[in-house]
CSV table of C-alpha atoms and ligand atoms in Angstrom, one decimal:
chain,number,residue,atom,x,y,z
Z,1,MET,CA,0.1,0.4,0.5
Z,2,ASN,CA,1.3,3.6,-0.7
Z,3,ARG,CA,3.2,4.8,2.5
Z,4,ASP,CA,0.6,8.4,1.9
Z,5,ILE,CA,-2.2,6.0,2.5
Z,6,LYS,CA,-4.0,6.1,6.3
Z,7,LYS,CA,-6.5,3.3,5.4
Z,8,VAL,CA,-8.3,2.0,2.1
Z,9,LEU,CA,-12.0,2.3,1.7
Z,10,TYR,CA,-12.3,-0.2,-1.1
Z,11,SER,CA,-10.0,-2.1,-2.8
Z,12,GLU,CA,-9.4,-2.8,-6.6
Z,13,GLU,CA,-11.8,-6.4,-5.8
Z,14,GLU,CA,-14.6,-4.4,-4.1
Z,15,ILE,CA,-15.0,-1.5,-7.4
Z,16,ILE,CA,-14.3,-4.2,-10.2
Z,17,GLU,CA,-16.8,-6.3,-8.7
Z,18,ARG,CA,-19.2,-3.2,-7.6
Z,19,SER,CA,-18.7,-2.4,-11.4
Z,20,LYS,CA,-19.8,-5.7,-12.8
Z,21,GLU,CA,-23.4,-4.7,-11.0
Z,22,LEU,CA,-23.0,-1.4,-12.2
Z,23,GLY,CA,-22.8,-2.5,-15.9
Z,24,ALA,CA,-25.8,-5.3,-15.3
Z,25,GLN,CA,-27.7,-2.4,-14.0
Z,26,ILE,CA,-27.7,-0.4,-17.3
Z,27,THR,CA,-27.1,-3.3,-19.5
Z,28,LYS,CA,-31.0,-4.6,-18.3
Z,29,GLU,CA,-32.3,-0.2,-17.5
Z,30,TYR,CA,-31.6,1.2,-21.4
Z,31,GLY,CA,-31.6,-2.2,-23.1
Z,32,GLU,CA,-35.2,-3.4,-22.2
Z,33,ALA,CA,-35.6,0.9,-23.7
Z,34,GLY,CA,-34.5,-0.2,-26.7
Z,35,ARG,CA,-31.4,2.2,-25.9
Z,36,SER,CA,-28.1,3.1,-25.9
Z,37,PRO,CA,-26.3,5.9,-23.8
Z,38,LEU,CA,-23.5,8.1,-24.8
Z,39,LEU,CA,-20.6,7.7,-21.8
Z,40,VAL,CA,-19.9,10.5,-21.2
Z,41,ALA,CA,-16.5,11.0,-19.0
Z,42,LEU,CA,-15.4,14.7,-17.6
Z,43,LEU,CA,-11.9,14.5,-17.2
Z,44,ARG,CA,-10.2,13.5,-15.4
Z,45,GLY,CA,-10.7,11.8,-12.6
Z,46,SER,CA,-12.9,9.5,-14.2
Z,47,VAL,CA,-11.5,7.7,-16.4
Z,48,PRO,CA,-10.2,5.1,-14.3
Z,49,PHE,CA,-13.7,3.9,-13.8
Z,50,LEU,CA,-15.6,4.7,-16.7
Z,51,ALA,CA,-12.0,1.9,-18.1
Z,52,GLU,CA,-14.0,-1.0,-15.6
Z,53,LEU,CA,-17.7,-0.1,-16.5
Z,54,MET,CA,-17.7,0.0,-19.4
Z,55,LYS,CA,-16.2,-3.2,-20.0
Z,56,HIS,CA,-19.5,-4.8,-18.2
Z,57,ILE,CA,-22.1,-3.0,-20.5
Z,58,ASP,CA,-23.1,-4.9,-22.6
Z,59,LEU,CA,-24.4,-2.3,-25.5
Z,60,ASP,CA,-23.3,-1.2,-28.5
Z,61,VAL,CA,-22.1,2.1,-26.1
Z,62,GLN,CA,-20.0,5.0,-27.5
Z,63,TYR,CA,-17.9,7.4,-25.0
Z,64,ASP,CA,-16.5,10.7,-25.2
Z,65,PHE,CA,-15.2,13.6,-23.0
Z,66,MET,CA,-15.6,17.1,-21.2
Z,67,ASP,CA,-13.5,18.9,-19.4
Z,68,VAL,CA,-15.0,21.5,-17.3
Z,69,THR,CA,-14.1,24.0,-14.1
Z,70,SER,CA,-15.3,26.3,-11.9
Z,71,TYR,CA,-15.3,29.7,-12.8
Z,72,ALA,CA,-14.0,31.2,-10.3
Z,73,GLY,CA,-15.2,33.8,-7.3
Z,74,THR,CA,-19.1,32.0,-8.6
Z,75,GLU,CA,-18.9,29.1,-6.3
Z,76,THR,CA,-22.0,29.3,-5.3
Z,77,THR,CA,-24.0,29.6,-8.4
Z,78,GLY,CA,-22.5,26.8,-10.2
Z,79,GLU,CA,-21.7,28.2,-13.4
Z,80,ILE,CA,-18.8,26.2,-15.2
Z,81,LYS,CA,-16.5,27.1,-18.1
Z,82,ILE,CA,-16.1,24.0,-20.8
Z,83,LEU,CA,-12.1,23.6,-21.1
Z,84,LYS,CA,-13.0,21.0,-23.9
Z,85,ASP,CA,-16.4,20.1,-25.2
Z,86,LEU,CA,-17.8,17.3,-26.1
Z,87,ASP,CA,-16.4,16.0,-30.3
Z,88,THR,CA,-20.4,15.2,-30.9
Z,89,SER,CA,-23.9,16.8,-30.9
Z,90,VAL,CA,-25.8,15.4,-28.5
Z,91,LYS,CA,-29.3,16.3,-30.2
Z,92,GLY,CA,-31.8,13.8,-29.4
Z,93,LEU,CA,-28.9,11.6,-27.3
Z,94,ASP,CA,-29.2,8.9,-24.5
Z,95,ILE,CA,-26.3,10.7,-21.7
Z,96,LEU,CA,-24.9,8.8,-19.5
Z,97,LEU,CA,-22.3,11.0,-17.2
Z,98,VAL,CA,-19.6,9.1,-15.3
Z,99,GLU,CA,-18.3,10.8,-12.7
Z,100,ASP,CA,-15.6,9.8,-10.0
Z,101,ILE,CA,-17.6,11.8,-6.7
Z,102,VAL,CA,-20.3,13.9,-6.5
Z,103,ASP,CA,-19.9,16.4,-4.2
Z,104,THR,CA,-20.9,19.8,-3.9
Z,105,GLY,CA,-22.8,18.7,-7.1
Z,106,ARG,CA,-22.6,22.0,-8.6
Z,107,THR,CA,-20.6,20.1,-11.1
Z,108,ILE,CA,-22.6,17.8,-12.7
Z,109,ASN,CA,-25.9,19.5,-12.1
Z,110,ALA,CA,-24.4,22.4,-14.3
Z,111,VAL,CA,-23.4,19.6,-17.0
Z,112,MET,CA,-26.5,18.6,-17.1
Z,113,SER,CA,-28.5,21.7,-18.1
Z,114,MET,CA,-26.3,22.4,-20.3
Z,115,LEU,CA,-26.5,18.8,-22.0
Z,116,LYS,CA,-30.6,19.2,-21.7
Z,117,ASN,CA,-30.1,22.7,-23.3
Z,118,LYS,CA,-28.0,21.0,-25.8
Z,119,GLY,CA,-31.3,18.8,-27.5
Z,120,ALA,CA,-29.9,15.4,-25.6
Z,121,ASN,CA,-32.6,12.9,-25.2
Z,122,SER,CA,-31.6,12.0,-21.5
Z,123,VAL,CA,-29.3,13.1,-18.8
Z,124,LYS,CA,-29.0,10.9,-16.2
Z,125,ILE,CA,-25.5,9.9,-13.6
Z,126,VAL,CA,-23.6,6.7,-13.2
Z,127,THR,CA,-20.8,8.5,-10.4
Z,128,LEU,CA,-18.5,5.5,-8.2
Z,129,LEU,CA,-18.4,7.4,-4.6
Z,130,ASP,CA,-21.4,9.8,-3.5
Z,131,LYS,CA,-21.4,12.6,-1.0
Z,132,PRO,CA,-24.4,13.5,0.1
Z,133,SER,CA,-23.5,14.9,3.3
Z,134,ARG,CA,-22.4,18.1,1.7
Z,135,ARG,CA,-24.3,18.5,-0.8
Z,136,ASP,CA,-25.7,22.2,-1.9
Z,137,LYS,CA,-27.5,21.3,-5.5
Z,138,ASP,CA,-30.7,18.8,-5.9
Z,139,VAL,CA,-28.9,16.8,-8.3
Z,140,THR,CA,-29.4,12.4,-7.5
Z,141,ALA,CA,-27.4,10.2,-9.0
Z,142,ASP,CA,-28.8,7.8,-11.1
Z,143,TYR,CA,-26.4,4.9,-10.6
Z,144,ILE,CA,-24.1,4.9,-6.9
Z,145,GLY,CA,-21.0,2.5,-7.2
Z,146,PHE,CA,-20.6,3.8,-2.7
Z,147,THR,CA,-22.0,6.3,-0.1
Z,148,VAL,CA,-19.4,7.9,1.0
Z,149,GLY,CA,-19.3,9.6,4.6
Z,150,ASN,CA,-17.9,13.2,4.9
Z,151,GLU,CA,-14.3,12.6,4.7
Z,152,PHE,CA,-11.3,13.7,1.0
Z,153,VAL,CA,-10.6,10.2,-0.3
Z,154,VAL,CA,-8.4,9.8,-3.2
Z,155,GLY,CA,-7.3,7.1,-6.0
Z,156,PHE,CA,-9.3,5.1,-8.8
Z,157,GLY,CA,-8.7,8.6,-10.7
Z,158,MET,CA,-9.6,10.8,-7.7
Z,159,ASP,CA,-6.2,12.6,-7.0
Z,160,TYR,CA,-4.9,16.0,-4.2
Z,161,ASN,CA,-2.8,17.8,-6.2
Z,162,GLN,CA,-3.0,15.9,-9.0
Z,163,HIS,CA,-1.0,13.2,-8.0
Z,164,TYR,CA,-2.8,9.8,-6.3
Z,165,ARG,CA,-4.8,9.6,-9.7
Z,166,CYS,CA,-3.3,5.6,-10.7
Z,167,LEU,CA,-4.1,4.0,-7.3
Z,168,PRO,CA,-5.8,1.4,-8.0
Z,169,TYR,CA,-8.0,1.4,-4.4
Z,170,ILE,CA,-9.7,4.4,-2.8
Z,171,GLY,CA,-8.3,5.2,0.1
Z,172,VAL,CA,-8.0,8.2,2.7
Z,173,LEU,CA,-4.4,10.4,3.5
Z,174,LYS,CA,-2.9,10.5,6.5
Z,175,ASP,CA,-2.9,13.9,7.7
Z,176,GLU,CA,1.0,15.2,6.9
Z,177,CYS,CA,-0.1,14.3,3.9
Z,178,TYR,CA,-2.3,18.1,3.6
Z,179,SER,CA,-0.1,20.5,3.2
H,1,IMP,P1,-18.6,19.4,-6.9
H,1,IMP,O1,-19.3,20.0,-8.3
H,1,IMP,O2,-18.6,19.2,-5.3
H,1,IMP,O3,-19.8,17.7,-7.0
H,1,IMP,O4,-17.7,17.8,-7.5
H,1,IMP,C1,-17.2,17.0,-7.1
H,1,IMP,C2,-15.3,16.8,-8.1
H,1,IMP,O5,-15.3,17.1,-6.6
H,1,IMP,C3,-15.2,15.9,-8.5
H,1,IMP,O6,-15.3,15.3,-9.5
H,1,IMP,C4,-14.0,15.5,-7.8
H,1,IMP,O7,-12.8,15.5,-8.9
H,1,IMP,C5,-13.5,17.1,-6.9
H,1,IMP,N1,-13.3,15.7,-5.9
H,1,IMP,C6,-14.7,15.6,-4.0
H,1,IMP,N2,-15.3,15.4,-3.3
H,1,IMP,C7,-13.2,14.9,-2.9
H,1,IMP,C8,-12.6,14.2,-2.8
H,1,IMP,O8,-13.2,13.2,-1.6
H,1,IMP,N3,-11.1,13.6,-3.6
H,1,IMP,C9,-11.0,13.9,-4.6
H,1,IMP,N4,-11.7,14.6,-5.1
H,1,IMP,C10,-12.6,15.1,-4.8
């Protein structure tokens, strides 16, 4: 285990197992509706989860990426700036947003509204982690890997100052690692 990690919350095996369950659920629900979603992953944190999850969705799915950031000083309004937009038009598509963690919900809420305004047929959310205790936007993910308490986590895509994203598990940092 990485020496900066205080405890492991979810092992690689547990994440893979849960991704299989989510993939099966997504396959069933979209499949029964005769639809196939465009997976839209938000850079950069959701990349490992996207890579794991999509292996377990037995539908003809495609994926694309978006990169967004909050406007400085407008945290409470939840306005976001697009750093990288989708390469394809979303008009009429069923979008499944892939997130690493939904925290306050501001990012996903803003992206959802934007995609709906651009004419997506439906927009749903799949997130590896949900941190409902810090939510300030009325947004609920449709598919949730695990629910965590109010603690900062790293690994499986999630970072602290861009570090620890490549850990194959999700953990909590030792207190001395926060500068
Ligand atoms: P939100 O707009 O507050 O929901 O922010 C979601 C984003 O904040 C996630 O996609 C992460 O990039 C980041 N984030 C929130 N909580 C954590 C955490 O505990 N560890 C690492 N990144 C986090």
